[in-house]
XYZ file of C-alpha atoms in Angstrom:
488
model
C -133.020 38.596 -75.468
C -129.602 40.054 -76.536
C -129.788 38.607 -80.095
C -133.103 40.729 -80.465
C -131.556 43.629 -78.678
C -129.065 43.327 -81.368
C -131.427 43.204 -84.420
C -133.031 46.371 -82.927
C -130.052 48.596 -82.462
C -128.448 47.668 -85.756
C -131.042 49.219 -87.614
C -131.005 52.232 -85.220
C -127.123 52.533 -85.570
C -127.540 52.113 -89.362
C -129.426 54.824 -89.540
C -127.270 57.188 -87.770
C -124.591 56.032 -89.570
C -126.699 56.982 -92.486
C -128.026 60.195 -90.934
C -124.166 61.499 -90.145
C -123.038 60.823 -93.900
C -125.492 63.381 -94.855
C -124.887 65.745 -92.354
C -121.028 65.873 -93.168
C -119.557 66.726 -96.407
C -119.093 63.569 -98.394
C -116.393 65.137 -100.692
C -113.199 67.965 -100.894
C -113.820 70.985 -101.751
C -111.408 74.219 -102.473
C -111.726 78.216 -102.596
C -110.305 80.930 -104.328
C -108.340 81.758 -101.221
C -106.738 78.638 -100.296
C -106.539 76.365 -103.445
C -105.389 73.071 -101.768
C -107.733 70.178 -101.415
C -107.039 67.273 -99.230
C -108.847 64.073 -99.517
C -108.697 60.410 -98.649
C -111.539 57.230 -98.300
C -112.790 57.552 -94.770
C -112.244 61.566 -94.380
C -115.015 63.857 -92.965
C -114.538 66.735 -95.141
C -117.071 68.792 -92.421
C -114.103 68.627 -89.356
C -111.262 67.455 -91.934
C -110.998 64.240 -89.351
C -109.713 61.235 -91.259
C -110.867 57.973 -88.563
C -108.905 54.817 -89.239
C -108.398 51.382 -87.756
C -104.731 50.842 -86.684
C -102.958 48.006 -88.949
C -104.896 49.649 -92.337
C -103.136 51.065 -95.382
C -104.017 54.580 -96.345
C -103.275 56.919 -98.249
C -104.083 60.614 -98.659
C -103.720 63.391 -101.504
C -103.479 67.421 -101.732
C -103.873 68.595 -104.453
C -102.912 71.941 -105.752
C -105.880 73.257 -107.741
C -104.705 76.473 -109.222
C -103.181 77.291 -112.587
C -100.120 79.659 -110.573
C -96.233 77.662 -111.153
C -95.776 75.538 -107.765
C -92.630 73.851 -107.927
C -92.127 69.592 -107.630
C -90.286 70.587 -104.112
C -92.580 73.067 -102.452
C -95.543 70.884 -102.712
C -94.936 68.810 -99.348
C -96.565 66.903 -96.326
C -95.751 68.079 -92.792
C -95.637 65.629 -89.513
C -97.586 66.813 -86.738
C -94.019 67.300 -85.248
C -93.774 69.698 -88.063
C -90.792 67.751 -89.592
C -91.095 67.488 -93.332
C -92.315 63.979 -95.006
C -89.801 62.732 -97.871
C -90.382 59.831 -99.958
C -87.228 58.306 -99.186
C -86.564 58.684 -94.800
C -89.126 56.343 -93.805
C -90.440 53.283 -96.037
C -93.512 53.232 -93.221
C -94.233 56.927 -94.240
C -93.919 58.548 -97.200
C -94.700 61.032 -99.853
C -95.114 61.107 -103.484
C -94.922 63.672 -105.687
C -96.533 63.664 -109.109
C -99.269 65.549 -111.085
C -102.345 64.913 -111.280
C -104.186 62.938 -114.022
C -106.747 65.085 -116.386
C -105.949 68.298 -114.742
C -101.834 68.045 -114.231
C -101.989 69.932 -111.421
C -99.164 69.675 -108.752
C -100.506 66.878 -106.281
C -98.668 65.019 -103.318
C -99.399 61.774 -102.118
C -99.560 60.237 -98.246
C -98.872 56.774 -97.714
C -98.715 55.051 -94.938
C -97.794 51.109 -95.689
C -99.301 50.579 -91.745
C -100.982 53.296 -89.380
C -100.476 53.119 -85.916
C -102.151 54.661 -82.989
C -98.871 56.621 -82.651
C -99.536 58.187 -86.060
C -102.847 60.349 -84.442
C -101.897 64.020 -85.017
C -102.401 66.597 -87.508
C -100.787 66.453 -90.663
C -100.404 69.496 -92.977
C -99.822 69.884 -96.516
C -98.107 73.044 -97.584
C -97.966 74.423 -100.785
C -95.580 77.714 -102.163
C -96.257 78.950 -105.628
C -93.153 80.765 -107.625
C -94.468 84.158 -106.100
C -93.635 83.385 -102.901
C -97.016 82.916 -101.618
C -97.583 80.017 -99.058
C -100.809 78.167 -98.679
C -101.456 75.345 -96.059
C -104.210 72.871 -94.853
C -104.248 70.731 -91.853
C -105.634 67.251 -91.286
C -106.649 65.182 -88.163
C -105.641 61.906 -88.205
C -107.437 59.431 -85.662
C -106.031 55.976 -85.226
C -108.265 53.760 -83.408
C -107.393 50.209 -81.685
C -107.460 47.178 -83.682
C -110.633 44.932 -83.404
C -109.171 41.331 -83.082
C -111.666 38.981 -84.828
C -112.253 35.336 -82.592
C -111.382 33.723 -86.058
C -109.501 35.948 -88.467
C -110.073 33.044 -91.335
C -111.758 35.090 -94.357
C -112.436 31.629 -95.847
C -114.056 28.643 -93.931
C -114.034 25.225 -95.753
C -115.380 21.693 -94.888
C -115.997 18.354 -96.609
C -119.082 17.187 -98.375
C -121.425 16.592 -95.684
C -119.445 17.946 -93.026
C -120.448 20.827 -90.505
C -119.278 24.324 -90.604
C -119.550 27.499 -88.437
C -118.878 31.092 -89.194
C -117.536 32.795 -85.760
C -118.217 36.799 -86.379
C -117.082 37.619 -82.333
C -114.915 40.237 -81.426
C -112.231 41.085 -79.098
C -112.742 44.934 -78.630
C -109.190 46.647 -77.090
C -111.297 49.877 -75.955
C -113.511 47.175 -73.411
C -117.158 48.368 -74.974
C -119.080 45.302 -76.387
C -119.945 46.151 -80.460
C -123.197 45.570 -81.886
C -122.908 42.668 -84.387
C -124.666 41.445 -87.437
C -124.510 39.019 -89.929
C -125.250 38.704 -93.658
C -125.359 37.214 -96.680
C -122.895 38.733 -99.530
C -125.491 40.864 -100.777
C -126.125 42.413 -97.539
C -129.439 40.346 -96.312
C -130.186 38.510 -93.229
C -129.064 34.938 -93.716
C -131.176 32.181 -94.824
C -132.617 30.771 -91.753
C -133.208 27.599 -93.536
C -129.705 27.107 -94.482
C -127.844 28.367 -91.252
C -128.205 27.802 -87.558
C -127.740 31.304 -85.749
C -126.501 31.081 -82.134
C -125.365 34.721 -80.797
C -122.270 35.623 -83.383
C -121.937 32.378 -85.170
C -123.466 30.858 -88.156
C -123.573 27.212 -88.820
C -124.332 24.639 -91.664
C -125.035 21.269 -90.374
C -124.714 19.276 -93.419
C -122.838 20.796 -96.661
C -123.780 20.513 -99.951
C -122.559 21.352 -103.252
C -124.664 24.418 -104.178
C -123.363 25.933 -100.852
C -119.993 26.436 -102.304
C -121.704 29.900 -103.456
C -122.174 31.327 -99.870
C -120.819 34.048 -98.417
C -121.430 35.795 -94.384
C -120.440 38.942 -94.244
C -119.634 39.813 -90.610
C -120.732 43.429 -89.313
C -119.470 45.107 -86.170
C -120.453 48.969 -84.907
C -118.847 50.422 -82.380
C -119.551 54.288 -80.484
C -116.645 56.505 -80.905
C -116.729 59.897 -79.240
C -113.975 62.675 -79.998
C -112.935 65.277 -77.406
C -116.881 66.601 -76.418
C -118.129 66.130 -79.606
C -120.827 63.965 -80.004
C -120.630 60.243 -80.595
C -120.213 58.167 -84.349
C -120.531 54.943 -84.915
C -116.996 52.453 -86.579
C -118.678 49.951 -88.953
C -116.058 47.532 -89.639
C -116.469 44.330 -92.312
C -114.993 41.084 -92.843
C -116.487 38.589 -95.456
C -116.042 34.828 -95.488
C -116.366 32.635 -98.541
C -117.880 29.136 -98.356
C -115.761 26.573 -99.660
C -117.061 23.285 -99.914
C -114.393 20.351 -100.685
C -114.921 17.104 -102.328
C -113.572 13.800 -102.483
C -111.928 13.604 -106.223
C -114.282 11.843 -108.641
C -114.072 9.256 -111.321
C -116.676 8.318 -114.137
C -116.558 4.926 -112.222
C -114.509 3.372 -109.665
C -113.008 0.189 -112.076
C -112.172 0.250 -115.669
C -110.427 -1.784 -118.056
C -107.904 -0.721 -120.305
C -105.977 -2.649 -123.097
C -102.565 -3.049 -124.439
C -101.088 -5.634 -127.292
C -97.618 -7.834 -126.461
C -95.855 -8.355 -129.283
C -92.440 -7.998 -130.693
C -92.737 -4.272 -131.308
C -91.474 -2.263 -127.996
C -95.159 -0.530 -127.420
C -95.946 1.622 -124.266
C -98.586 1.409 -122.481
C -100.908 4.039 -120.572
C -103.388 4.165 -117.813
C -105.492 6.374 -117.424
C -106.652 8.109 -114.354
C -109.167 10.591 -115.453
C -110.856 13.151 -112.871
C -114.563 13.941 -113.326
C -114.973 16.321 -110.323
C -112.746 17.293 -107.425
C -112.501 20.688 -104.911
C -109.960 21.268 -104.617
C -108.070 20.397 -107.488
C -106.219 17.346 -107.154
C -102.456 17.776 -107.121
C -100.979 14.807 -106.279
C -101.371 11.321 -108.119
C -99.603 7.967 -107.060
C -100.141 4.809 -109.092
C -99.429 0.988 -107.682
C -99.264 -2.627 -109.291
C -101.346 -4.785 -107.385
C -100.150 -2.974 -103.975
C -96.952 -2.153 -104.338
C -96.330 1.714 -104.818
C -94.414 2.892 -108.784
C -91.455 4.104 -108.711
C -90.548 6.466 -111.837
C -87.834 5.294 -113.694
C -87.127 4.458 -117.352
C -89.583 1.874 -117.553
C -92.917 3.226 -115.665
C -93.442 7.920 -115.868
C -96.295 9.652 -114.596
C -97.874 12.803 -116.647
C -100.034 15.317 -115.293
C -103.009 16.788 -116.801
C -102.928 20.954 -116.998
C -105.398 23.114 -117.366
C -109.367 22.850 -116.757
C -109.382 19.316 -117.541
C -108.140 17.104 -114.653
C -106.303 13.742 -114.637
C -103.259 12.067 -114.744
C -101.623 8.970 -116.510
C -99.032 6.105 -116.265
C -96.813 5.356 -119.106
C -95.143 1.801 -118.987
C -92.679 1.702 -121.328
C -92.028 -1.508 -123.209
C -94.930 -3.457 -121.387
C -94.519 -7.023 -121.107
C -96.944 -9.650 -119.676
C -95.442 -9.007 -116.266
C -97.297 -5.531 -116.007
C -100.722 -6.889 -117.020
C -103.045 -6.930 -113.835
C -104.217 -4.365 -111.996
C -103.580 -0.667 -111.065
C -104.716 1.095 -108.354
C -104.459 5.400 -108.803
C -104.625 7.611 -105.829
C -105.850 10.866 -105.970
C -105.047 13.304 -103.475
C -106.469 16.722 -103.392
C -104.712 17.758 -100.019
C -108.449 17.669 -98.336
C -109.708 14.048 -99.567
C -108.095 10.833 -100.937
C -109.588 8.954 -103.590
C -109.015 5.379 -105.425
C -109.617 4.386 -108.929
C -108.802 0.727 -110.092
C -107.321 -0.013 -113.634
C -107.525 -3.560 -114.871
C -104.926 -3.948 -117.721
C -105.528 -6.945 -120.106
C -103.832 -8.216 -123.303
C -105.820 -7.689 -126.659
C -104.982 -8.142 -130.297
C -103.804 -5.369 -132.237
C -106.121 -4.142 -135.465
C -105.408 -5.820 -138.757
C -103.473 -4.210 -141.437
C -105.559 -2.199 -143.182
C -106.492 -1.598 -147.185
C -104.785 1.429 -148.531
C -105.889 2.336 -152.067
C -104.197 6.060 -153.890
C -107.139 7.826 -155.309
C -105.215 10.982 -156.380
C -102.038 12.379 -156.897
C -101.499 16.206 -156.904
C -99.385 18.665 -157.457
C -98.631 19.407 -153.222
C -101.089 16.598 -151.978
C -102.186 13.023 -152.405
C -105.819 11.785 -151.591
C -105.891 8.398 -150.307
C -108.185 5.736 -149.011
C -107.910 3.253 -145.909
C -109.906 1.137 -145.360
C -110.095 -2.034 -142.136
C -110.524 -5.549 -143.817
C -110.845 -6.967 -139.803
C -114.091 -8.044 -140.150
C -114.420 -8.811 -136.270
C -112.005 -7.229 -134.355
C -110.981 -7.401 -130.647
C -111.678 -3.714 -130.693
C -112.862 -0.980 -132.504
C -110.260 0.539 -134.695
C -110.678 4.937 -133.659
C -107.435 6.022 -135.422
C -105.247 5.778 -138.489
C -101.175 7.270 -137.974
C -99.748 7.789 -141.566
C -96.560 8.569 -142.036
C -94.566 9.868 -144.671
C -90.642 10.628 -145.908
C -89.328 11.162 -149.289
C -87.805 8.902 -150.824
C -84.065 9.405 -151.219
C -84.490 10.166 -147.094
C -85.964 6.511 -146.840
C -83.295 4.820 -149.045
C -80.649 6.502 -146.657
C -81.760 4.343 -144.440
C -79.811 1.191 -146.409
C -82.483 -1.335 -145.974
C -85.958 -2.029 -147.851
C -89.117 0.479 -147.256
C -90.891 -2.264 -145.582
C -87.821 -2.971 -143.375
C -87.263 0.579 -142.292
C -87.324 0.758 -138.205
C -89.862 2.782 -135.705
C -86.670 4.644 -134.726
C -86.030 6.045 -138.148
C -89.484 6.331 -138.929
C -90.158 8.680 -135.867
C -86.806 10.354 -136.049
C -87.280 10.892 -140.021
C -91.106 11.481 -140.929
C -93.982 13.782 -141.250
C -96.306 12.227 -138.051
C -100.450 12.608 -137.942
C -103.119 10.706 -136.974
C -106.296 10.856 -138.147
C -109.960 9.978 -136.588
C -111.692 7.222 -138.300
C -113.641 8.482 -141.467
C -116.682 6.791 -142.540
C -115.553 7.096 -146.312
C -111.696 6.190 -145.276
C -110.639 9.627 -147.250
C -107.657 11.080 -146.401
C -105.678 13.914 -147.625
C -102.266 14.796 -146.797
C -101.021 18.310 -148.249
C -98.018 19.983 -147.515
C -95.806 17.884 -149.973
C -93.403 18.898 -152.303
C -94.184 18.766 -156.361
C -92.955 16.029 -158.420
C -91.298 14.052 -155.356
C -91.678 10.387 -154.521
C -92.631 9.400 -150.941
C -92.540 6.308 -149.219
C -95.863 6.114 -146.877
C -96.237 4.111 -143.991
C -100.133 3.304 -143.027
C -101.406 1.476 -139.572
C -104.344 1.467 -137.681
C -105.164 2.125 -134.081
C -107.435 0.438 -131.303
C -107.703 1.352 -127.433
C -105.036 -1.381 -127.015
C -102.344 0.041 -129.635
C -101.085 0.113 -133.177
C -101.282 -2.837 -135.444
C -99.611 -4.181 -138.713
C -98.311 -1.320 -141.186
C -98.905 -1.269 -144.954
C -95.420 0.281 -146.985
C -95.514 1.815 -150.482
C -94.443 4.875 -152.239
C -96.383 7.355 -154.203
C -95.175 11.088 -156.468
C -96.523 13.741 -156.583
C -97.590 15.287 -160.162
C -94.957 17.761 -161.497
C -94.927 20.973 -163.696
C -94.344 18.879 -166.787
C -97.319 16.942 -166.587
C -99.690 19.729 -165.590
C -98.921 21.656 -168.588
C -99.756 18.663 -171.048
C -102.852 18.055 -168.738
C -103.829 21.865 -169.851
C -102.552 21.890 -173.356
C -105.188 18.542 -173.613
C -108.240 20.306 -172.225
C -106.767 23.078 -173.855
C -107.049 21.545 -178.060
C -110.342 19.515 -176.267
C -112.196 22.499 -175.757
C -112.923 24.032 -179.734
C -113.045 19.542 -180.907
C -116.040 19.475 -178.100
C -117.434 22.212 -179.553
C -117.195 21.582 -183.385
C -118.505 18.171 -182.475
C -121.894 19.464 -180.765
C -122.034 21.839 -184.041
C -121.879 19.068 -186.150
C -124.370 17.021 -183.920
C -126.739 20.346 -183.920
C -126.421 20.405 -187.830
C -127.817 16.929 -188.110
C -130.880 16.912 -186.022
């Protein structure tokens, strides 16, 4: 019975809510006499009442709407103790000075950070133009008691499949039991089929995913009466989000990953990729068989950052002691979740076929191609690298014989997707300099064995006998197809 006594005075109340706006004056106006217009959100310009909810921030403006010479210091707010209001006494109270934009009149600001119900009064704004003449307006201030919500949480969040319940009770200070409704963002009754309504709350037995959308606005409307004037009804609002949190997600719950042992010092990575998880995850912890990793030099942990989440372990100089398996947590602070890693030993990709097609004057086309007829793996990458040459003979040993170390402290570094044709250009070189080139292929598991050689780029010198050729070609080709044309 009360819940339809409810839905049949909120319409009723809504509608004298609606009927009062129109009544009143809905903005500021000013006169010839008395240019100064106050004005603020929740003013009735009718009685010049300004009705507020103690604990809001608010702030109100007078404005000095004539084209007379008003001073910066005789535009100013008065307390209803008739005290002047500085911006600088009270950091609770306070007014600003400035003009205004588009018009630049003289305008001055009241803010209060926090009003109280000790703030009710009247408040007046004075204004003295260079003349002399003084010109004042007076507003009422009316602080009402807080409403204390049952659950002040603007956002309610459960698990996957969990319930929830939206509480949109009151605790009224002034004793009088508000009206209450409830609905959706967009200011409709809620979905019956979605929530259960039971007097002021709102539940959702079983969440899903598409119910991370929802919102339930709560609605209260209270009576207020002023002096003997007649009675006006407080709406107040608070809206609550839907938040609907998931255990992190993987594209499966095992995978295997490789990695090659071999003389080379190689690192190794697993991977702990994140398909879906609400929150974001934020923590990840990674153990061998069931003991937790500890960071150190040997095993780090990177974080994925941005949109794209994940996270994975480096090992650093894996051996056959860290093959096995991994186990990566992923904590999202609401939900844990476990992926498994099986790490197994494969063979590294053969050396591959590296052919120069061109030489240019700032790049040099070549072609790689994988003789590995069956490999352990596909091969996905190729990593050429490059130094010139005097750099690589620095180094005091043969180009084949050159280490990692110098290689990645010394060369140009990229890595290129595997091309159906094997073409690869590499510009940015220098003309008429030798390079020594370094050429290896890559699989899942790692890099395999490198191919050495050296190649120049063309110089100056040989362009311009390349041109001065097609140059003395050009009037031979054509004396020849004359000669040709003669005889046929």
């Amino acid at each position: 019975m009360g819940r339809l006594l409810g839905k049949m005075l909120f319409p009723l109340a809504m509608c004298f809510l609606l009927t009062s706006a129109v009544v009143a004056s809905d903005k500021p106006t000013s006169n010839e006499e008395n240019p100064i217009v106050i004005s603020s959100e929740s003013m009735d310009y009718d009685t010049n009442t300004i009705t507020v909810r103690e604990g809001k921030k608010m702030m109100v403006s007078c404005v000095f709407e004539s084209d007379e010479t008003i001073h910066k210091s005789d535009l100013l707010w008065k307390q209803p103790n008739g005290n002047n209001i500085d911006g600088e006494t009270n950091p609770s109270l306070f007014a600003i000075v400035l003009n205004e934009r588009g018009s630049k009149h003289r305008k001055t600001s009241l803010h209060f950070s926090s009003v109280h119900t000790r703030d009710t009064g009247l408040y007046t704004c004075s204004g003295r133009t260079a003349g002399g003449e003084t010109f004042e307006k007076t507003v009422k201030l009316v602080v009402l008691p807080s409403i204390e919500w049952n659950d002040k949480d603007t956002v309610k969040g459960a698990l996957l499949g969990e319930p929830i319940t939206v509480d949109c009770g009151v605790k009224s200070k002034s004793g009088a039991d508000p009206m209450i409704q409830m609905t959706n963002g967009n200011g409709e009754p809620l979905d019956e089929e979605i929530w259960t309504i039971a007097g002021n709350e709102a539940t959702i037995d079983s969440l899903k995913k598409e119910h991370a959308e929802l919102a339930v606005s709560c609605i209260t409307i209270e009576m207020h009466q002023e002096g003997n004037n007649e009675e006006f009804p407080v709406v107040d609002r608070k809206d609550v989000n839907v938040e609907v949190y998931t255990l992190p997600e993987f594209a499966s719950d095992e995978s295997v990953q490789y990695t090659v042992i071999d003389s080379h010092v190689r690192d190794a990575v697993v991977y702990c990729n994140v398909t879906h998880s609400f929150p974001p995850v934020r923590h990840y912890t990674f153990y061998h068989g069931d003991e937790e990793i500890k960071l150190n030099d040997k095993f780090n942990i990177f974080v994925n950052v941005g949109l794209i989440q994940g996270a994975h372990l480096k090992i650093h100089n894996v051996n056959e002691n860290d093959l096995g398996t991994y186990k990566c947590e992923a904590n999202n602070i609401k939900a844990k979740s476990i992926h498994t890693v099986h790490l197994r030993e494969a063979n590294a990709p053969a050396e591959p076929k590296v052919t120069l097609v061109e030489a240019k004057r700032h790049s040099i086309i070549w072609r790689v191609d994988s003789i590995d007829q069956e490999p352990d793996l596909p091969v996905n990458a190729v990593e050429i690298r490059h130094l010139r040459a005097a750099t690589a003979e620095a180094s005091g040993v043969a180009d084949e014989d050159i280490s990692d170390s110098y290689w990645k402290s010394h060369s140009i570094f990229m890595q290129r997707n595997i091309k159906s044709d094997g073409i690869y250009e590499i510009n940015g070189l220098r003309h008429g300099h030798e390079y020594v080139w370094r050429f290896r292929q890559i699989n899942e598991a790692g890099f395999g064995d490198s191919v050495v050689l050296r190649a120049k780029t063309l110089d100056d010198n040989y362009l311009e006998m390349t041109d001065s050729a097609t140059y003395t070609t050009i009037p031979l080709t054509i004396a020849t197809l004359l000669v040709i044309r003669l005889f046929v």
